[in-house]
Amino acid sequence: MARKDPQVSRRKFLAGVAVASGATAVPPAQAATAASTSAAPRRPSALPPTMHVAAAETGTPKELPRIGGVPGSDFMVDVIKTLDIKYLPSNPASSFRAIHESLINYGGNKMPEFLTCAHEESASPWRTATSKSRASR
């Protein structure tokens, strides 16, 4: 069967799309009640840790294998020494163990002197005071 008016106006097309999308977005009342009654019970937002997770969090970590050769952190200590940095306040952490070891052993812990801070809030005033004293020179 041929259509009388083969052209569809833009307004009629958009109105038809809006009605069709609205009709498919709203589920029938029976389907909504069936879905809500058969829903799985809610799980808690946080589960207690397993024995394995608790042991990993509280136990002593395993020693990581070391790579042989001269570490690049020794080179970085030489670079830091050329920058005339006197103190290096920092929190000890395993993620930069190599530079920490190089500052203490290779660099002799002199110029820059590695200052171990228990918390970042205690290291921040040192960093700020050092930068202000350098700016005033």
GROMACS .gro file of C-alpha atoms in nm:
model
  137
    1MET     CA    1   0.000   0.000   0.000
    2ALA     CA    2   0.147   0.331  -0.105
    3ARG     CA    3   0.155   0.624   0.134
    4LYS     CA    4  -0.030   0.938   0.046
    5ASP     CA    5   0.233   1.172   0.186
    6PRO     CA    6   0.581   1.016   0.146
    7GLN     CA    7   0.750   1.305   0.325
    8VAL     CA    8   0.742   1.312   0.704
    9SER     CA    9   0.773   1.644   0.877
   10ARG     CA   10   1.050   1.682   1.127
   11ARG     CA   11   0.811   1.766   1.410
   12LYS     CA   12   0.598   1.457   1.354
   13PHE     CA   13   0.909   1.238   1.336
   14LEU     CA   14   1.054   1.375   1.661
   15ALA     CA   15   0.717   1.348   1.836
   16GLY     CA   16   0.687   0.985   1.726
   17VAL     CA   17   1.038   0.906   1.848
   18ALA     CA   18   0.970   1.070   2.185
   19VAL     CA   19   0.647   0.876   2.233
   20ALA     CA   20   0.806   0.547   2.128
   21SER     CA   21   1.109   0.589   2.354
   22GLY     CA   22   0.890   0.689   2.647
   23ALA     CA   23   0.671   0.384   2.599
   24THR     CA   24   0.968   0.145   2.596
   25ALA     CA   25   1.136   0.310   2.895
   26VAL     CA   26   0.838   0.259   3.130
   27PRO     CA   27   0.796  -0.111   3.218
   28PRO     CA   28   0.450  -0.258   3.273
   29ALA     CA   29   0.332  -0.266   3.635
   30GLN     CA   30   0.329  -0.647   3.651
   31ALA     CA   31   0.689  -0.676   3.533
   32ALA     CA   32   0.803  -0.417   3.788
   33THR     CA   33   0.648  -0.600   4.084
   34ALA     CA   34   0.783  -0.939   3.970
   35ALA     CA   35   1.134  -0.799   3.936
   36SER     CA   36   1.130  -0.638   4.279
   37THR     CA   37   1.016  -0.954   4.461
   38SER     CA   38   1.274  -1.181   4.297
   39ALA     CA   39   1.571  -0.948   4.354
   40ALA     CA   40   1.875  -1.094   4.527
   41PRO     CA   41   1.933  -0.992   4.889
   42ARG     CA   42   2.160  -0.691   4.935
   43ARG     CA   43   2.520  -0.762   5.016
   44PRO     CA   44   2.703  -0.543   5.266
   45SER     CA   45   2.909  -0.261   5.120
   46ALA     CA   46   3.228  -0.395   5.278
   47LEU     CA   47   3.305  -0.756   5.359
   48PRO     CA   48   3.532  -0.853   5.647
   49PRO     CA   49   3.884  -0.947   5.533
   50THR     CA   50   3.974  -1.311   5.485
   51MET     CA   51   4.259  -1.470   5.681
   52HIS     CA   52   4.487  -1.439   5.377
   53VAL     CA   53   4.416  -1.068   5.332
   54ALA     CA   54   4.457  -0.999   5.705
   55ALA     CA   55   4.793  -1.180   5.709
   56ALA     CA   56   4.911  -0.986   5.403
   57GLU     CA   57   4.816  -0.654   5.565
   58THR     CA   58   4.964  -0.718   5.909
   59GLY     CA   59   5.255  -0.953   5.837
   60THR     CA   60   5.613  -0.868   5.747
   61PRO     CA   61   5.651  -0.824   5.370
   62LYS     CA   62   5.889  -1.050   5.180
   63GLU     CA   63   6.223  -0.910   5.071
   64LEU     CA   64   6.217  -0.821   4.702
   65PRO     CA   65   6.499  -0.946   4.480
   66ARG     CA   66   6.766  -0.687   4.405
   67ILE     CA   67   6.901  -0.615   4.062
   68GLY     CA   68   7.277  -0.639   4.025
   69GLY     CA   69   7.498  -0.359   3.898
   70VAL     CA   70   7.523   0.010   3.980
   71PRO     CA   71   7.178   0.151   4.051
   72GLY     CA   72   7.058   0.465   3.879
   73SER     CA   73   6.987   0.612   4.220
   74ASP     CA   74   7.363   0.658   4.274
   75PHE     CA   75   7.364   0.881   3.966
   76MET     CA   76   7.065   1.072   4.103
   77VAL     CA   77   7.254   1.133   4.430
   78ASP     CA   78   7.535   1.288   4.225
   79VAL     CA   79   7.281   1.509   4.045
   80ILE     CA   80   7.120   1.618   4.374
   81LYS     CA   81   7.465   1.705   4.514
   82THR     CA   82   7.531   1.937   4.217
   83LEU     CA   83   7.204   2.122   4.290
   84ASP     CA   84   7.337   2.233   4.631
   85ILE     CA   85   7.046   2.083   4.825
   86LYS     CA   86   7.139   2.060   5.193
   87TYR     CA   87   6.850   1.863   5.341
   88LEU     CA   88   6.603   1.614   5.203
   89PRO     CA   89   6.309   1.565   5.444
   90SER     CA   90   6.102   1.266   5.344
   91ASN     CA   91   5.885   0.981   5.464
   92PRO     CA   92   6.056   0.643   5.435
   93ALA     CA   93   5.876   0.416   5.191
   94SER     CA   94   5.948   0.100   4.998
   95SER     CA   95   5.865   0.265   4.665
   96PHE     CA   96   6.186   0.471   4.670
   97ARG     CA   97   6.407   0.239   4.871
   98ALA     CA   98   6.691   0.265   4.619
   99ILE     CA   99   6.732   0.644   4.639
  100HIS     CA  100   6.704   0.628   5.018
  101GLU     CA  101   6.979   0.364   5.031
  102SER     CA  102   7.198   0.561   4.789
  103LEU     CA  103   7.162   0.885   4.985
  104ILE     CA  104   7.266   0.711   5.308
  105ASN     CA  105   7.536   0.469   5.185
  106TYR     CA  106   7.668   0.606   4.855
  107GLY     CA  107   7.630   0.975   4.939
  108GLY     CA  108   7.740   0.939   5.300
  109ASN     CA  109   7.423   1.119   5.416
  110LYS     CA  110   7.596   1.454   5.370
  111MET     CA  111   7.481   1.730   5.136
  112PRO     CA  112   7.194   1.637   5.105
  113GLU     CA  113   7.126   1.496   5.446
  114PHE     CA  114   6.828   1.261   5.443
  115LEU     CA  115   6.590   1.361   5.724
  116THR     CA  116   6.343   1.088   5.812
  117CYS     CA  117   5.998   1.229   5.887
  118ALA     CA  118   5.735   1.025   6.065
  119HIS     CA  119   5.452   1.198   5.880
  120GLU     CA  120   5.414   1.418   5.574
  121GLU     CA  121   5.273   1.701   5.786
  122SER     CA  122   5.605   1.723   5.970
  123ALA     CA  123   5.801   1.721   5.642
  124SER     CA  124   5.596   1.995   5.479
  125PRO     CA  125   5.710   2.284   5.703
  126TRP     CA  126   6.074   2.190   5.642
  127ARG     CA  127   6.019   2.195   5.269
  128THR     CA  128   5.837   2.529   5.287
  129ALA     CA  129   6.102   2.688   5.509
  130THR     CA  130   6.380   2.567   5.280
  131SER     CA  131   6.213   2.706   4.969
  132LYS     CA  132   6.147   3.043   5.139
  133SER     CA  133   6.507   3.072   5.259
  134ARG     CA  134   6.634   2.993   4.907
  135ALA     CA  135   6.402   3.255   4.757
  136SER     CA  136   6.528   3.524   4.994
  137ARG     CA  137   6.890   3.475   4.885
   0.00000   0.00000   0.00000
